[in-house]
mmCIF file of C-alpha atoms in Angstrom:
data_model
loop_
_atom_site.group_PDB
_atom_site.id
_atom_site.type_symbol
_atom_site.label_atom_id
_atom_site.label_comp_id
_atom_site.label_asym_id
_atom_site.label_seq_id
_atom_site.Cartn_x
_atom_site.Cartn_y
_atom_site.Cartn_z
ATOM 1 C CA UNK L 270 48.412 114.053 108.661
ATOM 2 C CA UNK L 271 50.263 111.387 107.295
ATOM 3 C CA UNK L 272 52.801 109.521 108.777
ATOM 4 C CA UNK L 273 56.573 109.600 107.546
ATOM 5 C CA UNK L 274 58.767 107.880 109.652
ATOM 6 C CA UNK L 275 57.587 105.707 112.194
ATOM 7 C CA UNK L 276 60.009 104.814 115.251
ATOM 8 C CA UNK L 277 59.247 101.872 116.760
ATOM 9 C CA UNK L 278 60.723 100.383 120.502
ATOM 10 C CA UNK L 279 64.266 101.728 118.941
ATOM 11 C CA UNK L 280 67.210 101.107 121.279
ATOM 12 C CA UNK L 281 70.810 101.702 120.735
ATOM 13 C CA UNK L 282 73.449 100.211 123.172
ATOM 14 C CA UNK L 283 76.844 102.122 124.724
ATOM 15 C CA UNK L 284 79.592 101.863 122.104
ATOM 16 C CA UNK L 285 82.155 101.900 125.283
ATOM 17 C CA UNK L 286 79.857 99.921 127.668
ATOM 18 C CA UNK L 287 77.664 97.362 125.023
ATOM 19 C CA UNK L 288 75.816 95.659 128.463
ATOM 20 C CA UNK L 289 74.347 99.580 129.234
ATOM 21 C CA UNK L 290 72.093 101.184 126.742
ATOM 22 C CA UNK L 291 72.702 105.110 125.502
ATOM 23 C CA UNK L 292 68.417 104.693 124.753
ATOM 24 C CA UNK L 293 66.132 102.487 124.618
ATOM 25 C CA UNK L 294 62.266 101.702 123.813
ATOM 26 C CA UNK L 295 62.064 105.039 121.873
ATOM 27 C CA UNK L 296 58.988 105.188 119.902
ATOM 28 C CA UNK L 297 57.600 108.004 117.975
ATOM 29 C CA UNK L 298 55.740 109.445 114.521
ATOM 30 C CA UNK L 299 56.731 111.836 112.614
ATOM 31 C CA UNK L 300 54.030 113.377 110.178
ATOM 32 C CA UNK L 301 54.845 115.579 107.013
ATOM 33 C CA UNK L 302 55.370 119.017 107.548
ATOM 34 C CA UNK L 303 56.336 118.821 111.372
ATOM 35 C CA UNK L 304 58.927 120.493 113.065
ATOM 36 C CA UNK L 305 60.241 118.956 115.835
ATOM 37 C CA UNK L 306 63.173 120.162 118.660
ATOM 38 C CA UNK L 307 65.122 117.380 119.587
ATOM 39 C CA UNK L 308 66.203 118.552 123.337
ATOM 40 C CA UNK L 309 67.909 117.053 126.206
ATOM 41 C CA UNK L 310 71.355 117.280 128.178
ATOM 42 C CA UNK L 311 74.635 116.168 126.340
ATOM 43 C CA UNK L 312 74.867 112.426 126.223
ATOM 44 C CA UNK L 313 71.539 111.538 125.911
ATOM 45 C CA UNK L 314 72.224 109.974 122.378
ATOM 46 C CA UNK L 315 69.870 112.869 120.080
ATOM 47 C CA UNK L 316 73.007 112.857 117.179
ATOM 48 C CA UNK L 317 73.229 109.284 117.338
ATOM 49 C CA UNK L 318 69.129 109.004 117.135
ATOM 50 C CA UNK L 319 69.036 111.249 114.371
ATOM 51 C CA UNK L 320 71.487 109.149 112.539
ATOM 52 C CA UNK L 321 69.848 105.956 112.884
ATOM 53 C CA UNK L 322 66.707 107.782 111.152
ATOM 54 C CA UNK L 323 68.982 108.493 108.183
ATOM 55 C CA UNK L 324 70.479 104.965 108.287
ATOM 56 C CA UNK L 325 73.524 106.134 108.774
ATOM 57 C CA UNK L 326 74.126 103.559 112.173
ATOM 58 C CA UNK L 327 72.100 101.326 113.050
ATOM 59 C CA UNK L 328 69.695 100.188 115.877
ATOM 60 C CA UNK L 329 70.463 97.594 118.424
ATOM 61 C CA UNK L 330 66.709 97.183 118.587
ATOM 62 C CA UNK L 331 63.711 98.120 117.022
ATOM 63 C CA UNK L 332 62.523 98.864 113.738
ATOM 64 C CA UNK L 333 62.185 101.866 111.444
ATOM 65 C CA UNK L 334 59.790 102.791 109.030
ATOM 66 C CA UNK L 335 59.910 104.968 106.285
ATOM 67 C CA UNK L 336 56.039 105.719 104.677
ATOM 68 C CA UNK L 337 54.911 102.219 106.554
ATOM 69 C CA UNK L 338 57.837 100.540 104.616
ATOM 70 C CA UNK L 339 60.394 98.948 106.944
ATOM 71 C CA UNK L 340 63.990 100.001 106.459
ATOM 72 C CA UNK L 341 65.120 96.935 105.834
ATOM 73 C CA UNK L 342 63.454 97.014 102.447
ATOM 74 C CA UNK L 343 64.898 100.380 101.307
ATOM 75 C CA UNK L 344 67.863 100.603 99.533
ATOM 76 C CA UNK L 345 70.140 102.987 101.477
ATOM 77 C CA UNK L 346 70.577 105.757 98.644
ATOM 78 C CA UNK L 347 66.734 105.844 98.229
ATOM 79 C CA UNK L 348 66.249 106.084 101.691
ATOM 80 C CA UNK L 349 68.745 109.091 101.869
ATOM 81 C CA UNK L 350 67.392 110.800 99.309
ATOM 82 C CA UNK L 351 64.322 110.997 101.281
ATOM 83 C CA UNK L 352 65.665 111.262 105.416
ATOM 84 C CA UNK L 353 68.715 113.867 104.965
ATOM 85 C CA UNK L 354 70.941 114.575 107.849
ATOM 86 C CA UNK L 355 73.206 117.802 108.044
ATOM 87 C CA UNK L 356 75.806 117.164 110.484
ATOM 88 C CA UNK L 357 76.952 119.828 112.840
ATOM 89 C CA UNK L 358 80.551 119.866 111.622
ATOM 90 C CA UNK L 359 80.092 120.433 108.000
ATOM 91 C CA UNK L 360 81.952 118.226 105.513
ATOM 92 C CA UNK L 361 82.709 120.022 102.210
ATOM 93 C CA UNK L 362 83.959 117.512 99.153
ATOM 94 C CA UNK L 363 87.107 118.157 97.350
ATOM 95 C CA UNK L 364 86.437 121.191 94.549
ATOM 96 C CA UNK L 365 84.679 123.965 94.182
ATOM 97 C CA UNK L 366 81.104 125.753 95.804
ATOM 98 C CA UNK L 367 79.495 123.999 92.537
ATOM 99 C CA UNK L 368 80.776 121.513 92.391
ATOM 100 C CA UNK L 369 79.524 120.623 96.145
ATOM 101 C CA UNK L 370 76.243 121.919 95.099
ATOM 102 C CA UNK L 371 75.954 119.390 92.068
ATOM 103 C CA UNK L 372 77.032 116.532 93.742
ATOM 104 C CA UNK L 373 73.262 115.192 95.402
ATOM 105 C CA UNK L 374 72.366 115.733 91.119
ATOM 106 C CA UNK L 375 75.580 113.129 90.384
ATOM 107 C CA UNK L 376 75.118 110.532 93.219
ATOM 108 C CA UNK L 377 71.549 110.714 92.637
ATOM 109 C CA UNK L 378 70.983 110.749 89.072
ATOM 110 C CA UNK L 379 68.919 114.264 88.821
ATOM 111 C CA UNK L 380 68.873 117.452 86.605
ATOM 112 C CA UNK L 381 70.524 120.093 88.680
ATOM 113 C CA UNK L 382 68.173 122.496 89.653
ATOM 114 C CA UNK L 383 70.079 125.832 89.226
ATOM 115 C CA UNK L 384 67.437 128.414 90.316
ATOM 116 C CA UNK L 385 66.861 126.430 93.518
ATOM 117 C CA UNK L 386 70.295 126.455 94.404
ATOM 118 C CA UNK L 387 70.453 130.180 93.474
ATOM 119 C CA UNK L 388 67.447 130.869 95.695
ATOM 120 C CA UNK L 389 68.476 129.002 98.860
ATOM 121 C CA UNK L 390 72.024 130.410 98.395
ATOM 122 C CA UNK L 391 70.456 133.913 98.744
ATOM 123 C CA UNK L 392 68.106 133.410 100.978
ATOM 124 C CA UNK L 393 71.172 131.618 103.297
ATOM 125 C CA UNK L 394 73.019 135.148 102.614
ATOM 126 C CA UNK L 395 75.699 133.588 99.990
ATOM 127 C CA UNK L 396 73.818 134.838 97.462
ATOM 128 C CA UNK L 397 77.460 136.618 96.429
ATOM 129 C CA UNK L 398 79.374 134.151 97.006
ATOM 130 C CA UNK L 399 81.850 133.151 93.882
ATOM 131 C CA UNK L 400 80.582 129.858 93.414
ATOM 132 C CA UNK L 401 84.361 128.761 91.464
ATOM 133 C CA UNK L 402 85.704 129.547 95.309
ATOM 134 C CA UNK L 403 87.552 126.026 96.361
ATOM 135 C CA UNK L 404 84.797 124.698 98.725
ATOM 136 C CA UNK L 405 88.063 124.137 101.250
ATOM 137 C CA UNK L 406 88.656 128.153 101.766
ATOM 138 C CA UNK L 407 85.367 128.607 102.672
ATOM 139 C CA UNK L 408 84.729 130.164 106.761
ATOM 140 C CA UNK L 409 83.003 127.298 109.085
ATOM 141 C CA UNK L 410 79.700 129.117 108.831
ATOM 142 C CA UNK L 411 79.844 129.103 105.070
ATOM 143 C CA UNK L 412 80.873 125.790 105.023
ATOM 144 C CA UNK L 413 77.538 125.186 106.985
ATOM 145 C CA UNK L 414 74.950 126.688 105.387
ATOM 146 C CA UNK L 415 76.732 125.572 101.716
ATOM 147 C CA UNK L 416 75.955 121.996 103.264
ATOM 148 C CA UNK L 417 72.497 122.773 104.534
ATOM 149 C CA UNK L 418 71.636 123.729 101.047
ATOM 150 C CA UNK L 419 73.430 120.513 99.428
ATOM 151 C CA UNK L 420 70.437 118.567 101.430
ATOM 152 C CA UNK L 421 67.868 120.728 100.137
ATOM 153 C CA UNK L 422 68.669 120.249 96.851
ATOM 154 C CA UNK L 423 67.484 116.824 97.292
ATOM 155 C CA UNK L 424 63.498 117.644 98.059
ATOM 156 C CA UNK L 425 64.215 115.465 100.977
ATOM 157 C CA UNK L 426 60.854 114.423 102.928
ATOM 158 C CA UNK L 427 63.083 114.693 105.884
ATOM 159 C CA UNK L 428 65.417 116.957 106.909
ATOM 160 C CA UNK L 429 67.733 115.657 109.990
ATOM 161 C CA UNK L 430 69.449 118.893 111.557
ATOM 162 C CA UNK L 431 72.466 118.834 113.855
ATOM 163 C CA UNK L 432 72.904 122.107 115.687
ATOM 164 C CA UNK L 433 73.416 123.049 111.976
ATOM 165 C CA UNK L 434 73.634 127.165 113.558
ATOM 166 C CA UNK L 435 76.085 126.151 116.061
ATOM 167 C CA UNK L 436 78.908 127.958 114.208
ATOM 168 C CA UNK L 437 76.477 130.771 112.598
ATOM 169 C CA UNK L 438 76.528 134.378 113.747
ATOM 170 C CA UNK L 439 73.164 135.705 114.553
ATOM 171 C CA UNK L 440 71.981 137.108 111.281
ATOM 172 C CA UNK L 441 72.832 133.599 109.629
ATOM 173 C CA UNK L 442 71.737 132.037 112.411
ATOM 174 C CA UNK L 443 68.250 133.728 112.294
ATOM 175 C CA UNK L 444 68.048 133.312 107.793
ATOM 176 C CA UNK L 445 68.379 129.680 108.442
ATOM 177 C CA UNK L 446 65.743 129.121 110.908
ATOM 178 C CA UNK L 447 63.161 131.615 109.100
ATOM 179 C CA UNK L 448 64.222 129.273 105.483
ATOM 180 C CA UNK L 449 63.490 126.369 107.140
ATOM 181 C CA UNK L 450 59.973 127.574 108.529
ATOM 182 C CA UNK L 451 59.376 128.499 105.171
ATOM 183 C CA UNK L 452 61.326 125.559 103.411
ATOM 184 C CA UNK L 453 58.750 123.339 105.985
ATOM 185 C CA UNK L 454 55.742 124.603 105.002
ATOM 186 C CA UNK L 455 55.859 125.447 101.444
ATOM 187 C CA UNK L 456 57.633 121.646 100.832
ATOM 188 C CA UNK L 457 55.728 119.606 103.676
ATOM 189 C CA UNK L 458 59.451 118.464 105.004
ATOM 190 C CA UNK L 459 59.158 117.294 108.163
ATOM 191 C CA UNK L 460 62.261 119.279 110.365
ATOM 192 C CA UNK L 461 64.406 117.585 113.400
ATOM 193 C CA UNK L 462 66.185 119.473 114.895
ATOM 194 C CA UNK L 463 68.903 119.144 117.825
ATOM 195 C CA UNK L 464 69.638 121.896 119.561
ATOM 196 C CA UNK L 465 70.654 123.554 122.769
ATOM 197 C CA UNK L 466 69.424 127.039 122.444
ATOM 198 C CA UNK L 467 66.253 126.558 123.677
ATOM 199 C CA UNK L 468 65.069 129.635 122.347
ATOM 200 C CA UNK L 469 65.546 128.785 118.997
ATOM 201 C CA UNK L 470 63.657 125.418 119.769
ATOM 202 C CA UNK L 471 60.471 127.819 120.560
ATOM 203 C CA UNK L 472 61.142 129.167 116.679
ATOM 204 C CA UNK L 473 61.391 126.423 114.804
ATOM 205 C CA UNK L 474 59.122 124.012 116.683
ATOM 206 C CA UNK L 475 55.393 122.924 116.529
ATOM 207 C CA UNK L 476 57.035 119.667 118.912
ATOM 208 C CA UNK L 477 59.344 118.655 121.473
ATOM 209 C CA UNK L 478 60.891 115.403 121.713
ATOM 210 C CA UNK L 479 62.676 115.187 125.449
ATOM 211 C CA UNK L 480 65.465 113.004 125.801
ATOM 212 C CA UNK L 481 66.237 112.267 129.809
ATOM 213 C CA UNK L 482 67.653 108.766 131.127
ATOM 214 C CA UNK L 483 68.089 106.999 128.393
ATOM 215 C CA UNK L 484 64.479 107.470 127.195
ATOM 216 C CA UNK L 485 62.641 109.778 125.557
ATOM 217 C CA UNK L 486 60.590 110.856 128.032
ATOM 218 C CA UNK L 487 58.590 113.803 126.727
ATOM 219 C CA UNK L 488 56.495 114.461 123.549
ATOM 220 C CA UNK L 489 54.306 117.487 123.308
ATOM 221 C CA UNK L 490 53.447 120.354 121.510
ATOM 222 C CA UNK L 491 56.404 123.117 122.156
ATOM 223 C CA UNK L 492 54.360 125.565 123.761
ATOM 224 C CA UNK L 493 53.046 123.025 126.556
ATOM 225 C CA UNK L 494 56.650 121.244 126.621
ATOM 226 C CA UNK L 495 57.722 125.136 127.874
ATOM 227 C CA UNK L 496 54.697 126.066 129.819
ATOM 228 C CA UNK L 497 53.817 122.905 131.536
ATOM 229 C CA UNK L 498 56.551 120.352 131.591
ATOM 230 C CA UNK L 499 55.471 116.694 132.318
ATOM 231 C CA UNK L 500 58.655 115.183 134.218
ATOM 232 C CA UNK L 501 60.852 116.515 136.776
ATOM 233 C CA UNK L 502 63.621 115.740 134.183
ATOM 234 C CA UNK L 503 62.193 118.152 132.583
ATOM 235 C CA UNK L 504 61.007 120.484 134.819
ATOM 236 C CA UNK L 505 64.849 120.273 135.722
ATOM 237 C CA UNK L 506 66.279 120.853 132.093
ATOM 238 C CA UNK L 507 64.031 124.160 131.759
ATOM 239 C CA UNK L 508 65.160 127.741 132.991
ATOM 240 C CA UNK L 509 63.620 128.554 136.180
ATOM 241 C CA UNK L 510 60.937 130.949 134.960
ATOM 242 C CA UNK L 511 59.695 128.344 132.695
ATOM 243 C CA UNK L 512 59.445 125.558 134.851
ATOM 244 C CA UNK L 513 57.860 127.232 137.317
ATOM 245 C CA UNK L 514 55.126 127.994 134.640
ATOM 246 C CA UNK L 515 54.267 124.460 135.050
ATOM 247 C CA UNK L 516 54.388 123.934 138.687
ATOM 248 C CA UNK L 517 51.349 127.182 139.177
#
């Protein structure tokens, strides 16, 4: 499989401590297609990896590489058009449902693509929704998936997801996850995602990426990750009944 992004010795330093580092030395591949669960305690710097890989901070260290092209080279608004992150708290631009679903088409000079929007907002379970509604009234969940399917819109080769179910109930919860298996294999978009319900990381996985100490520790394929966990971090971070999978 080809490689998409390439992650190489990346290290960010502590924003209220700049002599400690929140990571460092992370290297890693991601490959078209993959799905990867981004898991590890609170405050081991996953949201603030993630949005280094959409250029939207920026190592202390290390470089990035997008197709074996280093970031540096990439104009940012190419670069996003290709490595999309959906934030956790949903931002939702002034106007209406529309005219938050056009906007990727005006910043980044494409048709819009109507029946794809149509599609994803029904398979998403707004397929109802009134899409003159002022993007402002919408609920939280709403407000989520409306800017999950923004980022699809764009084709992106990357999609960078940030506990983007936190606020879903569970029939929402479970459309998004079963769209993005789909949207994954029928597109070749490599999924990220961060989340704490591990769970749902056995769903949408083929990977784990471990954070622990300020490194990331672990990468393996999901079922292993769960079954036989390599660190004690890990083997730590893991129910009981898993982690003592890997200790028989």
């Amino acid at each position: 499989m080809t490689v998409l992004l390439s992650i190489q010795q990346i290290a960010k330093r502590r924003f209220d401590a700049p002599d400690r580092y929140l990571f460092e030395q992370v290297t890693a591949e991601v490959t078209g297609g993959q799905r990867i669960a981004v898991l590890g305690v609170s405050g081991q710097g996953k949201s603030t990896l993630l949005r280094i890989l959409a250029r939207l901070d920026v190592p202390d260290e290390g470089k990035l590489l997008l197709q074996g092209t280093d970031s540096a080279t990439w104009k940012p608004e190419e670069w996003r058009s290709r490595v999309s992150y959906v934030a956790q708290q949903a931002i939702m631009l002034p106007g209406s449902v529309e005219d938050n679903l056009r906007t990727v088409s005006l910043l980044h000079g494409r048709p819009f693509d109507r029946p794809l929007a149509e599609q994803c907002m029904a398979a998403l379970g707004l397929g109802d929704m009134d899409w003159k509604k002022p993007a402002a009234e919408l609920s939280g969940g709403e407000k989520q998936r409306t800017a999950l399917i923004r980022s699809l819109l764009l084709r992106p080769q990357a999609l960078l997801l940030d506990e983007v179910t936190a606020s879903l109930d569970p029939g929402s919860k479970l459309a998004v996850e079963r769209e993005l298996n789909a949207w994954a294999r029928r597109e070749g978009t490599a999924c990220l995602w961060i989340t704490h319900d591990l769970e749902q990381a056995r769903q949408v996985s083929d990977t784990v990426w471990f954070m622990s100490g300020g490194r990331l520790l672990e990468q393996a394929d999901t079922q292993s990750f769960f079954h036989d966990p390599q660190t004690e971090a890990a083997r730590q971070f893991l129910p009981e009944p898993s982690a003592g999978r890997g200790r028989h």
